[in-house]
Coordinates of C-alpha atoms and ligand atoms in Angstrom, one line a residue:
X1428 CA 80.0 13.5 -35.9
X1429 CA 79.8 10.3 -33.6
X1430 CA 78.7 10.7 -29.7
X1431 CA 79.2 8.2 -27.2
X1432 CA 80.0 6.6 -24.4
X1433 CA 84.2 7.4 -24.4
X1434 CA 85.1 5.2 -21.0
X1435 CA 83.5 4.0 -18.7
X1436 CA 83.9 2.3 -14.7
X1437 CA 82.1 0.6 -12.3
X1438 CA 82.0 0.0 -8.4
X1439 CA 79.7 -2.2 -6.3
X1440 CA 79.3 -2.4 -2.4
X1441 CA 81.5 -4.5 0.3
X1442 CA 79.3 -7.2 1.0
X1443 CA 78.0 -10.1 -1.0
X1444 CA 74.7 -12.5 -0.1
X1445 CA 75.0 -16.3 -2.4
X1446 CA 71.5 -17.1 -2.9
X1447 CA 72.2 -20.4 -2.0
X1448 CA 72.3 -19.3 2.0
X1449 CA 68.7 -17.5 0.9
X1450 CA 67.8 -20.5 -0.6
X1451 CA 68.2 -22.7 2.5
X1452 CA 67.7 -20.5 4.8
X1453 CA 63.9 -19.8 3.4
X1454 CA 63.8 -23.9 2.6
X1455 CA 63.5 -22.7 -1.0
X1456 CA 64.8 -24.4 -4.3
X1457 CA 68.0 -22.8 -5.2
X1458 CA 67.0 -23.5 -8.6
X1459 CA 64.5 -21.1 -8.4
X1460 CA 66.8 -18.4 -7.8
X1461 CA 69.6 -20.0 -10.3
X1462 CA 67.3 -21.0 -13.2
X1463 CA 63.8 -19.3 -12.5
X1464 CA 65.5 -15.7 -11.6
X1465 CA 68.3 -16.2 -13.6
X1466 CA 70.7 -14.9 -10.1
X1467 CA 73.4 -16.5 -8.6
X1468 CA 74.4 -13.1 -5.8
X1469 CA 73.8 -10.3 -4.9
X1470 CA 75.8 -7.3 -4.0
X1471 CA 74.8 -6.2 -0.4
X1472 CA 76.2 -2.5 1.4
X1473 CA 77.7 -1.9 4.1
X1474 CA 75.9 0.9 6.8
X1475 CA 78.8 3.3 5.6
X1476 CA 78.2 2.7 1.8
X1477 CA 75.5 4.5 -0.4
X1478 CA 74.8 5.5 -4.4
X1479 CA 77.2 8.6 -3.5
X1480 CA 80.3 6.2 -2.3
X1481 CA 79.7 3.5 -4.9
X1482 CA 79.3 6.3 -7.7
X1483 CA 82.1 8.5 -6.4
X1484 CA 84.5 5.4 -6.5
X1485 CA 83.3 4.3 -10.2
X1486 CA 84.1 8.2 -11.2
X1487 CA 87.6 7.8 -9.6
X1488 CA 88.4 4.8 -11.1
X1489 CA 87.2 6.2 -14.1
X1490 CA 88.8 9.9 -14.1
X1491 CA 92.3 8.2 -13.3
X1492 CA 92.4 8.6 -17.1
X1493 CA 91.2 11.5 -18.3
X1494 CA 91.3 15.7 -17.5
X1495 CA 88.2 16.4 -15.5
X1496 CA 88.8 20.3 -16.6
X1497 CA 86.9 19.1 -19.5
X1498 CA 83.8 18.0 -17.8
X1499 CA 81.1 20.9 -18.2
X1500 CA 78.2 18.6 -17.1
X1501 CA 77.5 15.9 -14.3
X1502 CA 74.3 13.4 -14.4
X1503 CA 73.4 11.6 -11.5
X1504 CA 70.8 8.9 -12.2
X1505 CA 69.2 6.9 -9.2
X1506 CA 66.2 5.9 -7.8
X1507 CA 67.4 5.5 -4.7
X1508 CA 67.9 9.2 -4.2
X1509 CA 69.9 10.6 -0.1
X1510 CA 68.1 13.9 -0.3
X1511 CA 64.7 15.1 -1.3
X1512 CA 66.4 18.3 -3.1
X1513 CA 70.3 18.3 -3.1
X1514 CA 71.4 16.1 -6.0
X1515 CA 73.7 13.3 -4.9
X1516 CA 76.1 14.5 -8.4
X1517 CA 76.7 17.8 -6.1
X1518 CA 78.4 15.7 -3.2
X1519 CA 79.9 13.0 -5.8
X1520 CA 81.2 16.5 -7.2
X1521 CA 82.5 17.8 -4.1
X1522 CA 84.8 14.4 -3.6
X1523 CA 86.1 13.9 -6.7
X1524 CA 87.0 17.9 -6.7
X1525 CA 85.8 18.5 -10.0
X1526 CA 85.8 22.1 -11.8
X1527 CA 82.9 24.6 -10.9
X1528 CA 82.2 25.6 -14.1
X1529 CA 79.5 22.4 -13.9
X1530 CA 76.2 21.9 -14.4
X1531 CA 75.2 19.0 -12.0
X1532 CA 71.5 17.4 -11.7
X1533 CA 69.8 14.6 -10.7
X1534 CA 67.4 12.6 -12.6
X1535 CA 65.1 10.1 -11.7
X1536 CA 62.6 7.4 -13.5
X1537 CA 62.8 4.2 -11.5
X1538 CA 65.4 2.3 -13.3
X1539 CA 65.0 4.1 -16.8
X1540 CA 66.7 7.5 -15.7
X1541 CA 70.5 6.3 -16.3
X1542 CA 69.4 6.3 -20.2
X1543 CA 68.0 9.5 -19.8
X1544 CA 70.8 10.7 -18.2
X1545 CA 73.0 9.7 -21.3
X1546 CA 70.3 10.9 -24.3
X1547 CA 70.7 14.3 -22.0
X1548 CA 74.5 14.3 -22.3
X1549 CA 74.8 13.2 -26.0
X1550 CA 72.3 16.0 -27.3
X1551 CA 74.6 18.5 -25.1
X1552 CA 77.6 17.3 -27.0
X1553 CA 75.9 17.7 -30.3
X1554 CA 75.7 21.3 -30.0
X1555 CA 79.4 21.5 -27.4
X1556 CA 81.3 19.5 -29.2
X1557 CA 84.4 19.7 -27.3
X1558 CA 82.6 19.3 -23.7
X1559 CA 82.9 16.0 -22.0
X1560 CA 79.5 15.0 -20.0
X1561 CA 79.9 12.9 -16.8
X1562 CA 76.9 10.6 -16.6
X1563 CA 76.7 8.1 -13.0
X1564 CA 74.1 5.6 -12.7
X1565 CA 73.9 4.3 -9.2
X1566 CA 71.4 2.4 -7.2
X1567 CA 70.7 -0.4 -4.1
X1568 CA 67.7 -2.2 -5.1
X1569 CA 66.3 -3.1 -1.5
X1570 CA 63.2 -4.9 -1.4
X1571 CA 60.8 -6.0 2.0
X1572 CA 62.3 -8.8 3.5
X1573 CA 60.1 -11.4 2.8
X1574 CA 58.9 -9.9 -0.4
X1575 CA 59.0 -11.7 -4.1
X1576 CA 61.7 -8.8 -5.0
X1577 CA 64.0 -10.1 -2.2
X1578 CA 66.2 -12.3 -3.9
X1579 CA 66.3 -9.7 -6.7
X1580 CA 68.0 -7.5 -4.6
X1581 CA 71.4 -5.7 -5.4
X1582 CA 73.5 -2.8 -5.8
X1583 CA 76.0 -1.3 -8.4
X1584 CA 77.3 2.2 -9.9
X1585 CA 78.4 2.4 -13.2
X1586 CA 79.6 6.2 -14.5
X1587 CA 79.9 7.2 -18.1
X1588 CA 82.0 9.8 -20.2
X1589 CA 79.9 10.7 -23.1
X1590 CA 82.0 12.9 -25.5
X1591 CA 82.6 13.2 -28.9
X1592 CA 84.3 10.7 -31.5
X1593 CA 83.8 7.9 -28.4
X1594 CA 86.4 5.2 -27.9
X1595 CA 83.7 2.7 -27.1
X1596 CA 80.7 3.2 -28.6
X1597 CA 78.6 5.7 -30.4
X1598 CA 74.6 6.1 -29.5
X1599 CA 73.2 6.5 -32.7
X1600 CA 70.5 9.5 -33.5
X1601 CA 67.2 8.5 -32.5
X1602 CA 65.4 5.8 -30.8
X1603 CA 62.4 4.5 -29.8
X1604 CA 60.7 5.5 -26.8
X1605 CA 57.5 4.5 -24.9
X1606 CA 55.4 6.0 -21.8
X1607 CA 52.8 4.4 -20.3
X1608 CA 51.1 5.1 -16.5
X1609 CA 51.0 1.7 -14.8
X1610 CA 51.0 1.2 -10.7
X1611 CA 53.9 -1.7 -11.0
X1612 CA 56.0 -0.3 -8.8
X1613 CA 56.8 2.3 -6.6
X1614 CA 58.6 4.2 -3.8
X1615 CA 56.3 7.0 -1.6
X1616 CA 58.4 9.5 0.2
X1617 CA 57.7 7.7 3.6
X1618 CA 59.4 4.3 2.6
X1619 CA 62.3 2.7 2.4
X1620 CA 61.6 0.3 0.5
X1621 CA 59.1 -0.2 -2.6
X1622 CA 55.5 -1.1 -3.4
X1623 CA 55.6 -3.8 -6.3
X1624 CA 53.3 -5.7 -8.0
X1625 CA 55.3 -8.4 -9.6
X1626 CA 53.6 -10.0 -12.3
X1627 CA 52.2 -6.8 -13.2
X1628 CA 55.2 -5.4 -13.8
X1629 CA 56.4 -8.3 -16.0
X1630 CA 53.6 -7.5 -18.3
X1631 CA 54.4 -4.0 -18.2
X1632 CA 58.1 -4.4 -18.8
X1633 CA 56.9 -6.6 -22.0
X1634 CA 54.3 -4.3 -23.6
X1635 CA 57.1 -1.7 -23.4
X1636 CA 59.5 -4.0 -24.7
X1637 CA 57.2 -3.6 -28.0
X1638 CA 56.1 -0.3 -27.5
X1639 CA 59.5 0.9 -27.8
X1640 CA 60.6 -1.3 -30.2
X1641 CA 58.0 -0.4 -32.5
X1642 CA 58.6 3.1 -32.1
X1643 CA 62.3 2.5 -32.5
X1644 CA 61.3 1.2 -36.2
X1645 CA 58.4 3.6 -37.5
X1646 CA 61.3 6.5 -36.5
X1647 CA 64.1 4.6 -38.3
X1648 CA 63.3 1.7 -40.1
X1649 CA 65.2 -0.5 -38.0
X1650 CA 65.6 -4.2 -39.2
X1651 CA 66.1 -6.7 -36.8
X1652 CA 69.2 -8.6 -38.1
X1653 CA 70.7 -5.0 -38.4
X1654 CA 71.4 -5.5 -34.4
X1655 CA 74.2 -7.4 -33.5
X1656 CA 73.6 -8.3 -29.9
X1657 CA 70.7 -7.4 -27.8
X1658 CA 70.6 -5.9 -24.3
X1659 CA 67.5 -5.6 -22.3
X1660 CA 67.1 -4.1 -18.6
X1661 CA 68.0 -6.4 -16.2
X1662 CA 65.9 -6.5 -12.6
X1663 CA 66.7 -10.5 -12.5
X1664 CA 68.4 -11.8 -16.3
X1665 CA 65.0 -13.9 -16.8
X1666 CA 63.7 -11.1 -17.7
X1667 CA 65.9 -10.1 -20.1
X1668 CA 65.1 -13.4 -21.5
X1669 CA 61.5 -13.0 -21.6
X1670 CA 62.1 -9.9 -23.3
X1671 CA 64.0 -11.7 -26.3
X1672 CA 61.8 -14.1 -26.8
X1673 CA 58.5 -11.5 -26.4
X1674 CA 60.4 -9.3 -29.4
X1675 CA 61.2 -12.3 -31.7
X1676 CA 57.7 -13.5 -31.9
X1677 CA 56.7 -10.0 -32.5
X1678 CA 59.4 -9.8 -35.0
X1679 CA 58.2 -13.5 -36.3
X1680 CA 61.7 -14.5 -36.5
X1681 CA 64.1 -16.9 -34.3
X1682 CA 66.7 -15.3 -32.3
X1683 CA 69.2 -17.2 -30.4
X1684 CA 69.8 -17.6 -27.0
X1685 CA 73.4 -16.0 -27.7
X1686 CA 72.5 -12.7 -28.7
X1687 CA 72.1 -11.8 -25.0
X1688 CA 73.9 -14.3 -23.2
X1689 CA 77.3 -12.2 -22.5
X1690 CA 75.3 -9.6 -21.5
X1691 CA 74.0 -11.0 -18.1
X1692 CA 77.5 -12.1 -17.0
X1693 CA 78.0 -9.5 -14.2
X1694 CA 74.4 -9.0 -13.0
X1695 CA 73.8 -12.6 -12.3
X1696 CA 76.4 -11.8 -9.8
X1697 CA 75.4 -8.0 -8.9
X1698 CA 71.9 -8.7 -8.4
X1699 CA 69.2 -5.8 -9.4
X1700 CA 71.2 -2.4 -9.8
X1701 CA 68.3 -0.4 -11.1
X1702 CA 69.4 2.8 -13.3
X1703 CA 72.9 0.9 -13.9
X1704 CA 71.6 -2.7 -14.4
X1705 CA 71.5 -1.9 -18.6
X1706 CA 75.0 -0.6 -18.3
X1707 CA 76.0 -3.1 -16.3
X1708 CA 75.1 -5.3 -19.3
X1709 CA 77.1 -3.2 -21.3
X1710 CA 80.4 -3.6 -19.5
X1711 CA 79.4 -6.9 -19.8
X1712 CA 78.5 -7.4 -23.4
X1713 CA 81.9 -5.6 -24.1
X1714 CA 84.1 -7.8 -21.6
X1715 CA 83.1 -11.2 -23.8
X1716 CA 84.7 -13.1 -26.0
X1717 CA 82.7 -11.8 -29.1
X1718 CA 84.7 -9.0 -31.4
X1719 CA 81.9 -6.2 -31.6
X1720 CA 84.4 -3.8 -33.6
X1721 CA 81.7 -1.9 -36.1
X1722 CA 78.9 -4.4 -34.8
X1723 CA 75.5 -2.9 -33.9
X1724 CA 74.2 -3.3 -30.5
X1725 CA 70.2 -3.1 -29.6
X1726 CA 69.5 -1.6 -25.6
X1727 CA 66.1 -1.7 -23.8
X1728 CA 65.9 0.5 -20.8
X1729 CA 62.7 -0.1 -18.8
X1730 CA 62.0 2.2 -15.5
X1731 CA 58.9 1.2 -14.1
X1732 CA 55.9 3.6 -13.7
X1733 CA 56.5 3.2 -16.5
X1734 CA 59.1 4.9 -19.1
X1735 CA 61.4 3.0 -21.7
X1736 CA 63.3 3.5 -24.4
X1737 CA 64.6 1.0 -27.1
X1738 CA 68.5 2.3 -28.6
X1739 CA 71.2 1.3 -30.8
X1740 CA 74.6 1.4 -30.3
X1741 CA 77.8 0.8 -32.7
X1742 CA 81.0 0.1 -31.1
X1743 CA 84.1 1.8 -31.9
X1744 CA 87.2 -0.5 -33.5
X1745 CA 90.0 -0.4 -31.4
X1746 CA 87.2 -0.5 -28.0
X1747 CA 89.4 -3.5 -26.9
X1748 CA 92.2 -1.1 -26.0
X1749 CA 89.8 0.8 -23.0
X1750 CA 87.8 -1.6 -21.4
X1751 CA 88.9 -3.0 -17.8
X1752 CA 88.0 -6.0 -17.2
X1753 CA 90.1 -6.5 -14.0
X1754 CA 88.5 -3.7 -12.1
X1755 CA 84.7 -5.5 -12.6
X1756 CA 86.4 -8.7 -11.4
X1757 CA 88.1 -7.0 -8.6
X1758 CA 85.2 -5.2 -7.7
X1759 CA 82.8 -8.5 -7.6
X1760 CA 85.4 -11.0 -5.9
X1761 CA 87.1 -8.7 -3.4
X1762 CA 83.0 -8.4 -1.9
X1763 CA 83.0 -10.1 2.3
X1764 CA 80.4 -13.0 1.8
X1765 CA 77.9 -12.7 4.3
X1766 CA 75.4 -15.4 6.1
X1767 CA 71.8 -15.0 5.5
X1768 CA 71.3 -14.1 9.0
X1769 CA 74.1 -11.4 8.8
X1770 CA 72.3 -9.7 5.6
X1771 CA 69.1 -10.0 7.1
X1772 CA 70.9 -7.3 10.2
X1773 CA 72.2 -5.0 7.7
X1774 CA 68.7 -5.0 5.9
X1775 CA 67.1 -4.2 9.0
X1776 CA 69.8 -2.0 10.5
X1777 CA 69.3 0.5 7.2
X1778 CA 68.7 3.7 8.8
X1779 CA 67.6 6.7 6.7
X1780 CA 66.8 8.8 9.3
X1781 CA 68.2 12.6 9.3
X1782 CA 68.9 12.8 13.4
X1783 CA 72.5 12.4 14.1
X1784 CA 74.3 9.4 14.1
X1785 CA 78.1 7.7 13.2
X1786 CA 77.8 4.8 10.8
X1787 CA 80.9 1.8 11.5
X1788 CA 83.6 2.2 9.7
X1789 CA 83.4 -1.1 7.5
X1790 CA 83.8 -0.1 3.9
X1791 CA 87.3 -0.8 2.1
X1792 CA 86.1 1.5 -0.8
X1793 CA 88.2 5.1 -1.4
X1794 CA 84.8 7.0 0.0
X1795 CA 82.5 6.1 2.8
X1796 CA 79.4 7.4 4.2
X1797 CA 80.2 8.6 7.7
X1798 CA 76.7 9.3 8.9
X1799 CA 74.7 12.3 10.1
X1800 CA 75.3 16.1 11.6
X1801 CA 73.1 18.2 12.0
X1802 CA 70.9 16.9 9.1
X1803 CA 73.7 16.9 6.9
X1804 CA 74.8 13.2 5.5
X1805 CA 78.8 13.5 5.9
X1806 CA 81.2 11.8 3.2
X1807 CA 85.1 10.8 4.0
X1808 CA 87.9 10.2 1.7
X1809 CA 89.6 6.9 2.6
Ligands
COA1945 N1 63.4 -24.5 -10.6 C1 63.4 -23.7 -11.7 N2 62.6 -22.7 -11.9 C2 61.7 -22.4 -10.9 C3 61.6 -23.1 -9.7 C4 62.5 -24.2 -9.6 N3 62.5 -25.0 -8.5 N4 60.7 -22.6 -9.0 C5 60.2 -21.5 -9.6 N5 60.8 -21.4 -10.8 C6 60.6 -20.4 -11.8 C7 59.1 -20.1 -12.1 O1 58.6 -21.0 -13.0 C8 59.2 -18.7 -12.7 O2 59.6 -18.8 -14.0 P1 58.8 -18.1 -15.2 O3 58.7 -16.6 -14.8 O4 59.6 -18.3 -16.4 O5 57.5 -18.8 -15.2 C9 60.3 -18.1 -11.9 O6 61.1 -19.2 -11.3 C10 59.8 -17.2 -10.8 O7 58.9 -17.9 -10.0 P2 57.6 -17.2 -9.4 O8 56.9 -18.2 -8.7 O9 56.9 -16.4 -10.5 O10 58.3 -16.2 -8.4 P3 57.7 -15.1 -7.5 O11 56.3 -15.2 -7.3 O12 58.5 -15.2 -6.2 O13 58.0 -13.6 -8.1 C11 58.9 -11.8 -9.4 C12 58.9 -13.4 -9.2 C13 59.8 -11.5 -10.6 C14 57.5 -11.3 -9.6 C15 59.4 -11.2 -8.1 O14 60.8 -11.6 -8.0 C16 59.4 -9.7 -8.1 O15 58.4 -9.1 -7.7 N6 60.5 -9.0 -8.4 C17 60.6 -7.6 -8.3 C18 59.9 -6.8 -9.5 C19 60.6 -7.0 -10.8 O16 61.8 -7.1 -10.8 N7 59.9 -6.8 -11.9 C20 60.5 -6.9 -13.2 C21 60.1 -5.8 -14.1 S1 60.9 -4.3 -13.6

């Protein structure tokens, strides 16, 4: 029996930064950003916007067509996690209504958990066939102002039906996986934003690159012309590009520029969305002009720390006939550009504080984060 991703959605935040306003603002070479990072935008929130809103309005757009009744299990995946205990699936629950016959949980692996998230779901359909799994990865990559990561920034949510006999694509049985404990970055409970060491975590985003790659093969006997295209975690897309050309000298064989190129299409423009970057990719990879009917498709996931996995994918024939296009591009062009001095307030105006306090009311999304009572973070329905 096949397991996979059935549908999927996506929603990013209101606001949008061009590097270009970074670029001159900071009297940098916009090239660096266009050509060295491989980034063009990034997606910036608003004060009333969070992973919760962005994840709840990728599951509406999502469950617009399908019966929710059917969902038995809900995965959240983030690092940038609203509560020390409550998972934010439980309030994404709570505003989408879904049934309370639910399991819902939270995972977390820097930008690796979305994948676990999904392995999680598909081994649950194995032995429930007929249960459908809701899987959201969601994330605002926010960086010190200032820091190298800055212009990596972003923000995105991308949730995932995994049932069986998938409309888009089946995860095939096993893959390779790969754990390794490395300082590259990190995010202690008392900060907002993360600890990185940059080139460190280049190298460690390589070496698992071929850690899990290798595994992938010893388990399976992958070949490397068996995969079709080639998607690799995406924290800025020239790294995904390192990370082709790292495997094909491992492999000792040439592969093309256009086995990834598609895939970086929307997070050139999203920026870094951490757990949903790879998915992200996906949407992406399935939104080109290629036809992947029956084609195999490779997927790195790398969360820093440092856990990754290396998976293959076949997509389903007929996949053209449930993928939405329209909402990605509604979702990236409806986004309020803002000056560099502009993102520079909201950056500093981030408040994750639990005393009470109202956020503005800015957000155009169906959900918004209305701020604090009495220690309780408060969601509306627009
Ligand atoms: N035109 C074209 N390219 C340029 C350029 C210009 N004017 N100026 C610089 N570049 C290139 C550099 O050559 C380099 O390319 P390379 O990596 O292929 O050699 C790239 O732009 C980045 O320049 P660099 O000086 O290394 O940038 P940096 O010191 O500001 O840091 C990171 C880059 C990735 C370390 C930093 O953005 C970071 O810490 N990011 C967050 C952590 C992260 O995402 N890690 C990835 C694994 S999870």
């Amino acid at each position: 029996m096949k397991i996979g991703i059935h549908d999927l959605d996506i929603a990013t935040t209101h606001y949008v930064l061009n590097l270009d306003s970074m670029a001159k603002a900071l009297d940098i070479d916009p090239n660096k950003y266009h050509i060295g990072l491989g980034q063009d935008e990034f997606s910036v929130p608003a004060p009333d916007e969070d992973v919760v809103t962005m994840g709840a309005e990728a599951v509406a757009r999502l469950l617009e067509r399908h019966d929710k009744s059917k969902i038995r299990m809900v995965l959240f995946a983030t690092e940038t996690g609203i509560d020390q205990s409550k998972a934010a699936g439980v309030f994404v629950h709570g505003l989408l209504g879904l049934p309370q016959s639910v399991r819902t949980v939270e995972f977390k692996q820097a930008c690796y958990s979305g994948t676990a998230a999904i392995q999680t779901a598909v081994n649950h359909v194995a032995r429930y066939t007929d249960d459908q799994v809701l899987v959201i990865a969601s994330d605002i990559a926010r960086y010190a102002a200032d820091s190298g990561g800055e212009p990596t920034q972003g923000a995105g949510a991308v949730a995932m039906l995994i049932t069986a006999n998938p409309a888009l694509v089946e995860i095939e049985p096993d893959s390779g996986v790969f754990t390794a404990d490395v300082n590259d970055f990190w995010r202690p409970n008392d900060s907002s934003t993360p600890f990185v060491e940059g080139k460190l975590s280049l190298d460690a985003y390589l070496d698992a690159t071929i850690g899990a790659w290798d595994d992938l093969v010893s388990r399976r006997g992958v070949k490397i012309d068996d995969i079709h295209r080639f998607l690799h975690h995406q924290p800025f897309t020239k790294m995904a590009r390192k990370a082709h050309t790292k495997l094909a000298e491992h492999v000792g064989v040439e592969l093309g520029p256009e086995l990834i190129e598609e895939s970086m299409a929307y997070n050139r423009r999203l920026g870094n969305s951490y757990t949903a970057s790879l998915y992200f990719g996906l949407v992406a990879q399935l939104h080109g002009n290629d036809d992947l009917a029956g084609k195999r498709l490779g997927l790195f996931s790398y969360g820093s720390g440092s856990v990754s996995e290396f998976f293959t994918a076949v997509v389903q024939p007929g996949y053209h006939d449930h993928i939405y296009p329209a909402h990605v591009a509604d979702s990236l062009d409806r986004r309020v550009e803002v000056s560099f001095d502009e993102y520079r307030e909201l950056h500093a105006a981030y408040n994750g504080a639990s005393e009470n306090y109202e956020t503005e009311e800015v957000t155009q999304a169906p959900f918004r984060f209305a701020g604090v009572t009495d220690r309780v973070r408060q969601y509306e329905t627009r």
